[in-house]
Amino acid sequence: MIAALSALYARKRRTDNAAIEIHLKAIQNNPTLVDAYMAATRAYALRDADDHAIQMVKNLLTRCPGQVAEAISLLENIVESRPKQLKVRWYLVDMLIFNGRLRAARRHVVDIQKIDCTQAEPSLAALDKIVEKNPKDAAAHLERGRILAATGRDRDARMAL
C-alpha cells in the first residue's frame, strides 16, 4: 500500500513533506525499492535539499549496487533541470569519474566553470582525476591549462598545455 502511494506521488511529481515521508516509509518497508529512492531524491533536489538528495543516492547505491546507471541518469536529469545545483553536480562528476565516464565528467566540469568561475580548485582536482585515469585526454589537459591560466598560474598552465 505504501509503495503504491509512493509510486503515485512520484508520478504526480509531488515534492512536499507528505510525499517525502511516504517515499521514506516505502523505503523503510522495502529497502530495495528503487523507485522510492529515485522519487525521494528527485523531491529533495527540487526542494534544494542537496545534502538529502545526495544521501538518498548513496543509500540507493548501498542497498542496490546494481543501480549505478539509473542513479547517474537521475542525477543528470536533476542537473539538467537545475544546472546551478553545484553540490549535486559535483557529486555527479565524482560518480562519472569513478565509473569511467570521463568525457561526461569533463563536460560537467566545463559547465561548472561557466556557471561559477570560483570553482577553479575543485575543477582542477576533478580534471586531475580524469587525466590520471586517461593521460591521453587532450581536452582535459586543455581545460586544465585554461583554468590554470585564468587563475594566474601561467607556468603551470604552459606545462598543462
XYZ file of C-alpha atoms in Angstrom:
161
model
C 0.000 0.000 0.000
C 2.766 2.478 0.954
C 4.813 1.504 -2.108
C 1.814 2.152 -4.365
C 1.205 5.535 -2.745
C 4.896 6.385 -3.163
C 4.671 5.467 -6.846
C 1.554 7.624 -7.240
C 3.248 10.609 -5.587
C 6.283 10.092 -7.821
C 4.103 10.097 -10.963
C 2.419 13.290 -9.743
C 5.900 14.731 -9.045
C 4.911 15.767 -5.549
C 7.764 17.235 -3.527
C 6.008 18.245 -0.333
C 6.835 16.846 3.113
C 3.972 14.335 2.991
C 5.282 12.870 -0.275
C 8.822 12.616 1.049
C 7.552 10.902 4.205
C 5.690 8.353 2.082
C 8.794 7.663 -0.015
C 10.858 7.189 3.141
C 8.248 4.849 4.660
C 8.205 2.841 1.437
C 11.997 2.541 1.633
C 11.776 1.539 5.287
C 9.270 -1.195 4.402
C 11.288 -2.375 1.404
C 14.939 -1.220 1.412
C 15.406 -2.327 -2.206
C 12.515 -0.293 -3.636
C 14.498 1.633 -6.250
C 11.589 3.815 -7.386
C 11.080 5.195 -3.874
C 14.753 6.181 -3.614
C 14.543 7.860 -7.009
C 11.362 9.718 -6.094
C 12.765 10.868 -2.753
C 15.988 12.016 -4.423
C 14.056 13.984 -7.031
C 11.790 15.531 -4.383
C 14.722 16.583 -2.205
C 16.594 18.041 -5.186
C 13.590 20.052 -6.332
C 13.364 21.487 -2.819
C 17.060 22.456 -2.949
C 17.855 19.966 -0.182
C 21.011 18.821 -1.965
C 22.563 17.011 1.002
C 19.426 14.901 1.431
C 19.227 14.189 -2.301
C 22.845 13.024 -2.358
C 22.310 10.902 0.740
C 19.333 9.214 -0.933
C 21.524 8.281 -3.908
C 24.216 6.956 -1.562
C 21.595 4.888 0.289
C 20.252 3.567 -3.010
C 23.702 2.509 -4.173
C 24.477 0.915 -0.811
C 21.319 -1.196 -0.825
C 21.025 -1.688 -4.589
C 24.567 -1.520 -6.008
C 23.423 -2.565 -9.483
C 21.584 0.723 -9.956
C 24.579 2.918 -10.781
C 23.423 3.713 -14.327
C 19.964 4.639 -13.087
C 21.417 6.837 -10.330
C 23.666 8.635 -12.806
C 20.739 9.144 -15.171
C 18.614 10.575 -12.348
C 21.382 12.962 -11.288
C 21.896 14.048 -14.902
C 18.175 14.812 -15.179
C 18.272 16.806 -11.940
C 21.336 18.754 -13.072
C 19.785 19.403 -16.470
C 16.669 20.895 -14.898
C 18.584 22.739 -12.147
C 22.041 23.490 -13.569
C 23.114 25.736 -10.698
C 22.831 22.971 -8.084
C 26.589 22.641 -7.901
C 26.670 20.269 -4.932
C 24.605 17.705 -6.854
C 26.635 18.335 -9.999
C 29.929 17.768 -8.161
C 28.585 14.505 -6.754
C 27.612 13.509 -10.299
C 31.121 14.379 -11.549
C 32.641 12.132 -8.865
C 30.302 9.282 -9.810
C 31.082 9.684 -13.504
C 34.833 9.661 -12.904
C 34.589 6.648 -10.602
C 32.584 4.783 -13.252
C 34.933 5.668 -16.099
C 32.611 8.063 -17.887
C 35.375 10.620 -18.224
C 34.058 12.569 -21.218
C 30.757 13.237 -19.434
C 32.583 14.193 -16.244
C 34.800 16.618 -18.149
C 31.752 18.181 -19.813
C 30.186 18.801 -16.399
C 33.406 20.349 -15.079
C 33.423 22.751 -18.039
C 29.761 23.579 -17.377
C 30.501 24.221 -13.698
C 33.286 26.633 -14.663
C 30.852 28.503 -16.932
C 28.309 28.743 -14.098
C 30.742 29.683 -11.333
C 34.356 30.598 -12.129
C 35.215 30.445 -8.400
C 35.118 26.654 -8.677
C 38.659 26.549 -10.090
C 40.256 24.408 -7.373
C 37.607 21.651 -7.348
C 37.591 21.769 -11.153
C 41.352 21.275 -11.259
C 41.087 18.396 -8.791
C 38.416 16.717 -10.940
C 40.440 17.232 -14.106
C 43.496 15.768 -12.363
C 41.451 12.636 -11.605
C 40.314 12.468 -15.227
C 43.890 12.840 -16.514
C 45.065 10.243 -14.001
C 42.574 7.752 -15.441
C 43.250 8.768 -19.042
C 46.570 10.598 -19.515
C 45.862 10.975 -23.251
C 42.687 13.043 -22.725
C 43.825 16.155 -24.608
C 40.599 18.034 -23.878
C 41.091 17.538 -20.126
C 44.671 18.821 -20.371
C 43.473 21.798 -22.407
C 40.704 22.644 -19.935
C 43.114 22.244 -17.038
C 45.533 24.642 -18.736
C 42.759 27.125 -19.409
C 41.706 27.147 -15.745
C 45.300 27.472 -14.568
C 45.841 30.432 -16.912
C 42.620 32.063 -15.719
C 43.818 31.794 -12.115
C 47.172 33.399 -12.943
C 49.294 30.255 -12.782
C 50.898 30.781 -16.161
C 53.839 28.430 -15.688
C 51.565 25.542 -14.644
C 49.202 26.413 -17.491
C 52.029 26.164 -20.057
C 53.006 22.776 -18.630
C 49.424 21.548 -18.847
C 49.023 22.802 -22.386
